[in-house]
């Protein structure tokens, strides 16, 4: 794999008050990419879905951290790696296909955010390495 031409890392507390600062930091890292404002907003929505799931479920009301790495590659690809040390959870395995045309009362509860995340990004990957959940979101220009 090609090495990124730009890379940045940061760690944040895994709590809801960190959500806006995390998103602002990530967007500040990728705003120089060729993406227009509409595409940056879609990326932000996908990130918000991933981060909210980690904040609410990864640490089961315990304190924890979220590590973020933003990579920008020469072939105009961004990669955002979100790492937590909470309970093992593969959102790609657990997210179901959502039928948005079904009446609301017939839809299953949950999973909509994961579905949005997959639709808004070009590639979403999950791995468990040691005691870390690693979610990688990629977008191509």
CSV table of N, CA and C in Angstrom, one decimal:
chain,number,residue,atom,x,y,z
A,1,UNK,N,0.8,-1.2,0.0
A,1,UNK,CA,0.0,0.0,0.0
A,1,UNK,C,0.9,1.2,0.0
A,2,UNK,N,0.5,2.2,-0.7
A,2,UNK,CA,1.2,3.5,-0.8
A,2,UNK,C,1.2,4.2,0.6
A,3,UNK,N,2.3,4.8,0.9
A,3,UNK,CA,2.4,5.6,2.2
A,3,UNK,C,1.6,6.9,2.0
A,4,UNK,N,0.9,7.3,3.1
A,4,UNK,CA,0.2,8.6,3.1
A,4,UNK,C,1.1,9.8,2.9
A,5,UNK,N,0.7,10.8,2.2
A,5,UNK,CA,1.5,12.0,2.1
A,5,UNK,C,1.3,12.9,3.3
A,6,UNK,N,0.2,12.7,4.0
A,6,UNK,CA,-0.1,13.4,5.2
A,6,UNK,C,-0.8,12.5,6.2
A,7,UNK,N,-0.4,12.6,7.5
A,7,UNK,CA,-0.9,11.7,8.5
A,7,UNK,C,-1.0,12.5,9.8
A,8,UNK,N,-2.0,12.3,10.6
A,8,UNK,CA,-2.1,13.0,11.9
A,8,UNK,C,-2.9,12.1,12.8
A,9,UNK,N,-2.5,12.1,14.1
A,9,UNK,CA,-3.1,11.2,15.1
A,9,UNK,C,-3.5,12.1,16.3
A,10,UNK,N,-4.6,11.7,17.0
A,10,UNK,CA,-5.0,12.3,18.2
A,10,UNK,C,-5.8,11.4,19.0
A,11,UNK,N,-5.8,11.6,20.3
A,11,UNK,CA,-6.6,10.8,21.2
A,11,UNK,C,-7.6,11.7,22.0
A,12,UNK,N,-8.8,11.2,22.2
A,12,UNK,CA,-9.9,11.9,22.8
A,12,UNK,C,-10.5,11.0,23.9
A,13,UNK,N,-11.1,11.6,24.9
A,13,UNK,CA,-12.0,10.9,25.8
A,13,UNK,C,-13.2,10.4,25.1
A,14,UNK,N,-13.6,9.2,25.4
A,14,UNK,CA,-14.8,8.6,24.8
A,14,UNK,C,-16.1,9.0,25.5
A,15,UNK,N,-16.4,10.3,25.4
A,15,UNK,CA,-17.6,10.8,26.0
A,15,UNK,C,-18.3,11.7,25.0
A,16,UNK,N,-19.6,11.9,25.3
A,16,UNK,CA,-20.4,12.7,24.3
A,16,UNK,C,-19.9,14.1,24.2
A,17,UNK,N,-19.4,14.7,25.2
A,17,UNK,CA,-18.9,16.1,25.2
A,17,UNK,C,-17.6,16.2,24.2
A,18,UNK,N,-17.0,15.1,23.9
A,18,UNK,CA,-15.9,15.1,23.0
A,18,UNK,C,-16.3,15.0,21.5
A,19,UNK,N,-17.6,14.7,21.3
A,19,UNK,CA,-18.0,14.4,19.9
A,19,UNK,C,-17.7,15.6,19.0
A,20,UNK,N,-18.1,16.8,19.3
A,20,UNK,CA,-17.9,17.9,18.4
A,20,UNK,C,-16.4,18.2,18.2
A,21,UNK,N,-15.6,18.2,19.3
A,21,UNK,CA,-14.2,18.4,19.2
A,21,UNK,C,-13.5,17.4,18.3
A,22,UNK,N,-13.9,16.1,18.4
A,22,UNK,CA,-13.3,15.1,17.6
A,22,UNK,C,-13.7,15.3,16.1
A,23,UNK,N,-14.9,15.6,15.8
A,23,UNK,CA,-15.3,15.9,14.4
A,23,UNK,C,-14.6,17.1,13.9
A,24,UNK,N,-14.5,18.1,14.7
A,24,UNK,CA,-13.8,19.4,14.2
A,24,UNK,C,-12.4,19.1,13.9
A,25,UNK,N,-11.7,18.3,14.8
A,25,UNK,CA,-10.3,17.9,14.5
A,25,UNK,C,-10.2,17.1,13.2
A,26,UNK,N,-11.0,16.1,13.0
A,26,UNK,CA,-10.9,15.3,11.8
A,26,UNK,C,-11.1,16.2,10.6
A,27,UNK,N,-12.2,17.0,10.6
A,27,UNK,CA,-12.5,17.8,9.4
A,27,UNK,C,-11.3,18.8,9.2
A,28,UNK,N,-10.7,19.3,10.2
A,28,UNK,CA,-9.5,20.2,10.0
A,28,UNK,C,-8.4,19.4,9.3
A,29,UNK,N,-8.3,18.1,9.5
A,29,UNK,CA,-7.2,17.4,8.9
A,29,UNK,C,-7.5,17.0,7.5
A,30,UNK,N,-8.7,17.0,7.1
A,30,UNK,CA,-9.0,16.6,5.7
A,30,UNK,C,-9.6,17.7,4.8
A,31,UNK,N,-9.8,18.9,5.4
A,31,UNK,CA,-10.5,19.9,4.6
A,31,UNK,C,-9.6,20.4,3.4
A,32,UNK,N,-8.3,20.2,3.4
A,32,UNK,CA,-7.5,20.6,2.3
A,32,UNK,C,-7.6,19.5,1.1
A,33,UNK,N,-8.3,18.4,1.3
A,33,UNK,CA,-8.4,17.4,0.3
A,33,UNK,C,-9.3,18.0,-0.8
A,34,UNK,N,-9.4,17.3,-2.0
A,34,UNK,CA,-10.2,17.8,-3.1
A,34,UNK,C,-11.7,17.7,-2.9
A,35,UNK,N,-12.2,17.2,-1.7
A,35,UNK,CA,-13.6,17.1,-1.5
A,35,UNK,C,-14.3,18.5,-1.3
A,36,UNK,N,-15.5,18.6,-1.9
A,36,UNK,CA,-16.2,19.8,-1.8
A,36,UNK,C,-16.9,19.8,-0.4
A,37,UNK,N,-17.6,20.9,0.0
A,37,UNK,CA,-18.2,21.0,1.3
A,37,UNK,C,-19.3,20.0,1.5
A,38,UNK,N,-20.1,19.7,0.5
A,38,UNK,CA,-21.1,18.7,0.6
A,38,UNK,C,-20.6,17.3,0.9
A,39,UNK,N,-19.5,17.0,0.2
A,39,UNK,CA,-18.9,15.7,0.5
A,39,UNK,C,-18.2,15.6,1.9
A,40,UNK,N,-17.6,16.7,2.3
A,40,UNK,CA,-17.0,16.8,3.6
A,40,UNK,C,-18.2,16.6,4.7
A,41,UNK,N,-19.3,17.1,4.4
A,41,UNK,CA,-20.5,17.0,5.3
A,41,UNK,C,-20.9,15.5,5.4
A,42,UNK,N,-20.9,14.8,4.3
A,42,UNK,CA,-21.3,13.4,4.3
A,42,UNK,C,-20.3,12.6,5.0
A,43,UNK,N,-19.0,12.9,4.9
A,43,UNK,CA,-18.0,12.2,5.6
A,43,UNK,C,-18.2,12.5,7.1
A,44,UNK,N,-18.5,13.7,7.5
A,44,UNK,CA,-18.7,14.0,8.9
A,44,UNK,C,-19.9,13.3,9.5
A,45,UNK,N,-21.0,13.1,8.7
A,45,UNK,CA,-22.2,12.3,9.2
A,45,UNK,C,-21.8,10.9,9.4
A,46,UNK,N,-21.0,10.3,8.5
A,46,UNK,CA,-20.6,8.9,8.7
A,46,UNK,C,-19.7,8.8,9.9
A,47,UNK,N,-18.8,9.7,10.1
A,47,UNK,CA,-18.0,9.7,11.3
A,47,UNK,C,-18.8,9.9,12.6
A,48,UNK,N,-19.7,10.7,12.6
A,48,UNK,CA,-20.6,11.0,13.7
A,48,UNK,C,-21.3,9.7,14.1
A,49,UNK,N,-21.8,8.9,13.1
A,49,UNK,CA,-22.5,7.7,13.4
A,49,UNK,C,-21.5,6.7,14.1
A,50,UNK,N,-20.3,6.6,13.6
A,50,UNK,CA,-19.3,5.6,14.1
A,50,UNK,C,-18.9,6.1,15.5
A,51,UNK,N,-18.7,7.3,15.7
A,51,UNK,CA,-18.2,7.8,17.0
A,51,UNK,C,-19.3,7.7,18.1
A,52,UNK,N,-20.5,8.0,17.8
A,52,UNK,CA,-21.6,7.9,18.7
A,52,UNK,C,-21.8,6.5,19.2
A,53,UNK,N,-21.7,5.5,18.3
A,53,UNK,CA,-21.8,4.1,18.7
A,53,UNK,C,-20.6,3.8,19.7
A,54,UNK,N,-19.4,4.2,19.4
A,54,UNK,CA,-18.3,4.0,20.3
A,54,UNK,C,-18.6,4.6,21.7
A,55,UNK,N,-18.9,5.9,21.6
A,55,UNK,CA,-19.2,6.6,22.9
A,55,UNK,C,-20.3,6.0,23.7
A,56,UNK,N,-21.3,5.5,23.1
A,56,UNK,CA,-22.4,5.0,23.9
A,56,UNK,C,-22.3,3.5,24.3
A,57,UNK,N,-21.5,2.7,23.5
A,57,UNK,CA,-21.5,1.3,23.7
A,57,UNK,C,-20.2,0.6,24.0
A,58,UNK,N,-19.1,1.2,23.6
A,58,UNK,CA,-17.8,0.5,23.7
A,58,UNK,C,-17.3,0.3,25.1
A,59,UNK,N,-17.5,1.2,26.0
A,59,UNK,CA,-16.9,1.1,27.3
A,59,UNK,C,-17.9,0.9,28.4
A,60,UNK,N,-19.2,0.6,28.0
A,60,UNK,CA,-20.2,0.3,29.0
A,60,UNK,C,-20.2,1.2,30.3
A,61,UNK,N,-20.3,2.5,30.0
A,61,UNK,CA,-20.3,3.5,31.1
A,61,UNK,C,-19.0,3.6,31.9
A,62,UNK,N,-17.9,3.0,31.4
A,62,UNK,CA,-16.6,3.2,32.0
A,62,UNK,C,-15.9,4.3,31.2
A,63,UNK,N,-14.8,4.9,31.8
A,63,UNK,CA,-14.0,5.8,31.0
A,63,UNK,C,-13.2,5.1,30.0
A,64,UNK,N,-13.0,5.7,28.9
A,64,UNK,CA,-12.2,5.1,27.8
A,64,UNK,C,-11.7,6.2,26.8
A,65,UNK,N,-11.0,5.8,25.8
A,65,UNK,CA,-10.4,6.7,24.9
A,65,UNK,C,-10.8,6.3,23.4
A,66,UNK,N,-10.7,7.3,22.6
A,66,UNK,CA,-10.9,7.0,21.1
A,66,UNK,C,-9.6,7.6,20.5
A,67,UNK,N,-8.9,6.7,19.7
A,67,UNK,CA,-7.7,7.2,19.0
A,67,UNK,C,-8.1,7.4,17.5
A,68,UNK,N,-7.7,8.5,17.0
A,68,UNK,CA,-8.1,8.8,15.6
A,68,UNK,C,-6.8,9.0,14.8
A,69,UNK,N,-6.7,8.4,13.6
A,69,UNK,CA,-5.6,8.6,12.7
A,69,UNK,C,-6.3,9.1,11.4
A,70,UNK,N,-5.8,10.2,10.8
A,70,UNK,CA,-6.3,10.7,9.5
A,70,UNK,C,-5.1,10.6,8.5
A,71,UNK,N,-5.3,9.9,7.4
A,71,UNK,CA,-4.3,9.7,6.4
A,71,UNK,C,-4.8,10.2,5.1
A,72,UNK,N,-4.0,10.9,4.4
A,72,UNK,CA,-4.3,11.4,3.0
A,72,UNK,C,-3.3,10.8,2.1
A,73,UNK,N,-3.7,10.2,1.1
A,73,UNK,CA,-2.9,9.4,0.1
A,73,UNK,C,-2.7,10.2,-1.2
A,74,UNK,N,-1.6,10.0,-1.9
A,74,UNK,CA,-1.4,10.7,-3.1
A,74,UNK,C,-2.4,10.4,-4.2
A,75,UNK,N,-3.1,9.3,-4.2
A,75,UNK,CA,-4.1,9.0,-5.2
A,75,UNK,C,-5.5,9.6,-4.8
A,76,UNK,N,-5.4,10.7,-4.0
A,76,UNK,CA,-6.6,11.4,-3.6
A,76,UNK,C,-7.6,10.5,-2.8
A,77,UNK,N,-7.1,9.8,-1.8
A,77,UNK,CA,-7.9,9.0,-0.9
A,77,UNK,C,-7.6,9.5,0.5
A,78,UNK,N,-8.7,9.6,1.3
A,78,UNK,CA,-8.6,9.8,2.7
A,78,UNK,C,-8.9,8.5,3.4
A,79,UNK,N,-8.3,8.3,4.5
A,79,UNK,CA,-8.5,7.1,5.4
A,79,UNK,C,-8.6,7.6,6.8
A,80,UNK,N,-9.7,7.3,7.5
A,80,UNK,CA,-9.8,7.7,8.9
A,80,UNK,C,-9.9,6.4,9.7
A,81,UNK,N,-9.0,6.3,10.6
A,81,UNK,CA,-8.9,5.1,11.4
A,81,UNK,C,-9.4,5.5,12.8
A,82,UNK,N,-10.4,4.8,13.3
A,82,UNK,CA,-11.0,5.0,14.6
A,82,UNK,C,-10.7,3.8,15.5
A,83,UNK,N,-10.0,4.0,16.6
A,83,UNK,CA,-9.6,2.8,17.4
A,83,UNK,C,-10.1,3.1,18.8
A,84,UNK,N,-10.8,2.0,19.4
A,84,UNK,CA,-11.2,2.0,20.8
A,84,UNK,C,-10.8,0.7,21.4
A,85,UNK,N,-10.7,0.7,22.8
A,85,UNK,CA,-10.3,-0.4,23.5
A,85,UNK,C,-11.5,-1.0,24.3
A,86,UNK,N,-12.7,-0.8,23.8
A,86,UNK,CA,-13.9,-1.3,24.5
A,86,UNK,C,-14.2,-2.7,24.1
A,87,UNK,N,-15.4,-3.1,24.4
A,87,UNK,CA,-15.9,-4.5,24.2
A,87,UNK,C,-15.8,-4.7,22.7
A,88,UNK,N,-15.5,-6.0,22.3
A,88,UNK,CA,-15.4,-6.3,20.8
A,88,UNK,C,-16.8,-6.1,20.2
A,89,UNK,N,-16.8,-5.3,19.1
A,89,UNK,CA,-18.0,-5.1,18.3
A,89,UNK,C,-17.7,-4.8,16.9
A,90,UNK,N,-18.1,-5.6,16.0
A,90,UNK,CA,-18.0,-5.4,14.6
A,90,UNK,C,-19.3,-4.8,14.0
A,91,UNK,N,-19.3,-3.5,13.7
A,91,UNK,CA,-20.5,-2.9,13.3
A,91,UNK,C,-20.9,-3.4,11.9
A,92,UNK,N,-20.0,-3.9,11.1
A,92,UNK,CA,-20.3,-4.4,9.8
A,92,UNK,C,-21.0,-5.7,9.8
A,93,UNK,N,-20.7,-6.5,10.8
A,93,UNK,CA,-21.3,-7.8,11.0
A,93,UNK,C,-22.7,-7.6,11.6
A,94,UNK,N,-22.9,-6.6,12.5
A,94,UNK,CA,-24.1,-6.5,13.2
A,94,UNK,C,-25.1,-5.5,12.5
A,95,UNK,N,-24.7,-4.8,11.5
A,95,UNK,CA,-25.6,-3.9,10.9
A,95,UNK,C,-26.4,-4.6,9.8
A,96,UNK,N,-27.7,-4.4,9.7
A,96,UNK,CA,-28.5,-5.1,8.7
A,96,UNK,C,-28.9,-4.1,7.6
A,97,UNK,N,-29.3,-4.6,6.5
A,97,UNK,CA,-29.7,-3.7,5.4
A,97,UNK,C,-31.1,-3.1,5.8
A,98,UNK,N,-31.2,-1.9,5.7
A,98,UNK,CA,-32.4,-1.2,6.1
A,98,UNK,C,-33.3,-0.9,4.9
A,99,UNK,N,-34.6,-1.3,5.0
A,99,UNK,CA,-35.5,-1.0,4.0
A,99,UNK,C,-36.2,0.3,4.3
A,100,UNK,N,-35.7,1.4,3.7
A,100,UNK,CA,-36.2,2.7,4.0
A,100,UNK,C,-37.6,3.0,3.5
A,101,UNK,N,-38.1,2.1,2.6
A,101,UNK,CA,-39.4,2.2,2.1
A,101,UNK,C,-40.5,1.5,2.9
A,102,UNK,N,-40.0,0.7,3.9
A,102,UNK,CA,-41.0,0.0,4.7
A,102,UNK,C,-41.6,1.0,5.7
A,103,UNK,N,-42.9,0.7,6.0
A,103,UNK,CA,-43.5,1.6,7.0
A,103,UNK,C,-42.7,1.6,8.3
A,104,UNK,N,-42.7,2.7,9.0
A,104,UNK,CA,-41.8,2.9,10.2
A,104,UNK,C,-42.1,1.8,11.3
A,105,UNK,N,-43.4,1.5,11.4
A,105,UNK,CA,-43.8,0.5,12.4
A,105,UNK,C,-43.3,-0.9,12.1
A,106,UNK,N,-42.9,-1.2,10.9
A,106,UNK,CA,-42.4,-2.5,10.5
A,106,UNK,C,-40.9,-2.6,10.5
A,107,UNK,N,-40.2,-1.5,10.7
A,107,UNK,CA,-38.7,-1.5,10.7
A,107,UNK,C,-38.2,-2.0,12.0
A,108,UNK,N,-37.0,-2.6,11.9
A,108,UNK,CA,-36.4,-3.1,13.2
A,108,UNK,C,-35.7,-1.9,13.8
A,109,UNK,N,-35.6,-1.9,15.1
A,109,UNK,CA,-34.9,-0.8,15.9
A,109,UNK,C,-33.4,-1.0,15.7
A,110,UNK,N,-32.8,0.2,15.5
A,110,UNK,CA,-31.3,0.2,15.4
A,110,UNK,C,-30.8,-0.2,14.0
A,111,UNK,N,-29.5,0.1,13.8
A,111,UNK,CA,-28.8,-0.3,12.6
A,111,UNK,C,-28.8,0.8,11.5
A,112,UNK,N,-29.7,1.8,11.7
A,112,UNK,CA,-29.8,2.8,10.6
A,112,UNK,C,-28.5,3.6,10.5
A,113,UNK,N,-27.8,3.9,11.6
A,113,UNK,CA,-26.6,4.7,11.6
A,113,UNK,C,-25.5,3.9,10.9
A,114,UNK,N,-25.4,2.6,11.1
A,114,UNK,CA,-24.4,1.8,10.5
A,114,UNK,C,-24.6,1.7,9.0
A,115,UNK,N,-25.9,1.6,8.6
A,115,UNK,CA,-26.3,1.6,7.2
A,115,UNK,C,-25.9,2.9,6.5
A,116,UNK,N,-26.1,4.0,7.2
A,116,UNK,CA,-25.7,5.3,6.6
A,116,UNK,C,-24.2,5.4,6.5
A,117,UNK,N,-23.5,5.0,7.5
A,117,UNK,CA,-22.0,5.0,7.4
A,117,UNK,C,-21.5,4.3,6.2
A,118,UNK,N,-22.0,3.1,5.9
A,118,UNK,CA,-21.6,2.3,4.8
A,118,UNK,C,-22.0,3.0,3.5
A,119,UNK,N,-23.1,3.6,3.4
A,119,UNK,CA,-23.5,4.3,2.2
A,119,UNK,C,-22.7,5.6,1.9
A,120,UNK,N,-22.4,6.3,3.0
A,120,UNK,CA,-21.7,7.6,2.8
A,120,UNK,C,-20.2,7.5,2.5
A,121,UNK,N,-19.6,6.4,2.9
A,121,UNK,CA,-18.2,6.2,2.6
A,121,UNK,C,-18.0,5.2,1.5
A,122,UNK,N,-16.8,5.2,0.8
A,122,UNK,CA,-16.6,4.2,-0.2
A,122,UNK,C,-16.2,2.9,0.3
A,123,UNK,N,-15.5,2.8,1.4
A,123,UNK,CA,-15.1,1.6,2.0
A,123,UNK,C,-15.1,1.7,3.5
A,124,UNK,N,-15.6,0.7,4.2
A,124,UNK,CA,-15.6,0.7,5.7
A,124,UNK,C,-15.1,-0.7,6.1
A,125,UNK,N,-14.1,-0.8,6.9
A,125,UNK,CA,-13.5,-2.0,7.3
A,125,UNK,C,-13.4,-2.1,8.8
A,126,UNK,N,-13.5,-3.3,9.4
A,126,UNK,CA,-13.4,-3.5,10.8
A,126,UNK,C,-12.3,-4.6,11.1
A,127,UNK,N,-11.6,-4.4,12.1
A,127,UNK,CA,-10.7,-5.5,12.6
A,127,UNK,C,-10.6,-5.4,14.1
A,128,UNK,N,-10.3,-6.5,14.7
A,128,UNK,CA,-10.0,-6.5,16.1
A,128,UNK,C,-8.5,-7.0,16.3
A,129,UNK,N,-7.7,-6.1,16.8
A,129,UNK,CA,-6.3,-6.4,17.0
A,129,UNK,C,-6.0,-6.3,18.5
A,130,UNK,N,-5.6,-7.4,19.1
A,130,UNK,CA,-5.4,-7.4,20.5
A,130,UNK,C,-6.7,-7.1,21.2
A,131,UNK,N,-6.6,-6.0,22.0
A,131,UNK,CA,-7.9,-5.6,22.7
A,131,UNK,C,-8.4,-4.3,22.1
A,132,UNK,N,-8.1,-4.1,20.8
A,132,UNK,CA,-8.6,-2.9,20.1
A,132,UNK,C,-9.6,-3.2,19.0
A,133,UNK,N,-10.7,-2.4,19.0
A,133,UNK,CA,-11.6,-2.4,17.8
A,133,UNK,C,-11.0,-1.3,16.9
A,134,UNK,N,-10.9,-1.7,15.6
A,134,UNK,CA,-10.3,-0.7,14.6
A,134,UNK,C,-11.3,-0.6,13.5
A,135,UNK,N,-11.8,0.6,13.3
A,135,UNK,CA,-12.8,0.9,12.3
A,135,UNK,C,-12.1,1.8,11.3
A,136,UNK,N,-12.0,1.4,10.0
A,136,UNK,CA,-11.3,2.2,9.0
A,136,UNK,C,-12.4,2.7,8.0
A,137,UNK,N,-12.5,4.0,7.8
A,137,UNK,CA,-13.4,4.6,6.8
A,137,UNK,C,-12.6,5.2,5.7
A,138,UNK,N,-12.9,4.9,4.4
A,138,UNK,CA,-12.1,5.4,3.3
A,138,UNK,C,-13.1,6.1,2.3
A,139,UNK,N,-12.5,7.2,1.8
A,139,UNK,CA,-13.3,7.9,0.7
A,139,UNK,C,-12.3,8.3,-0.4
A,140,UNK,N,-12.7,8.1,-1.6
A,140,UNK,CA,-11.9,8.3,-2.8
A,140,UNK,C,-12.4,9.6,-3.5
A,141,UNK,N,-11.5,10.4,-3.9
A,141,UNK,CA,-11.9,11.7,-4.6
A,141,UNK,C,-12.3,11.4,-6.1
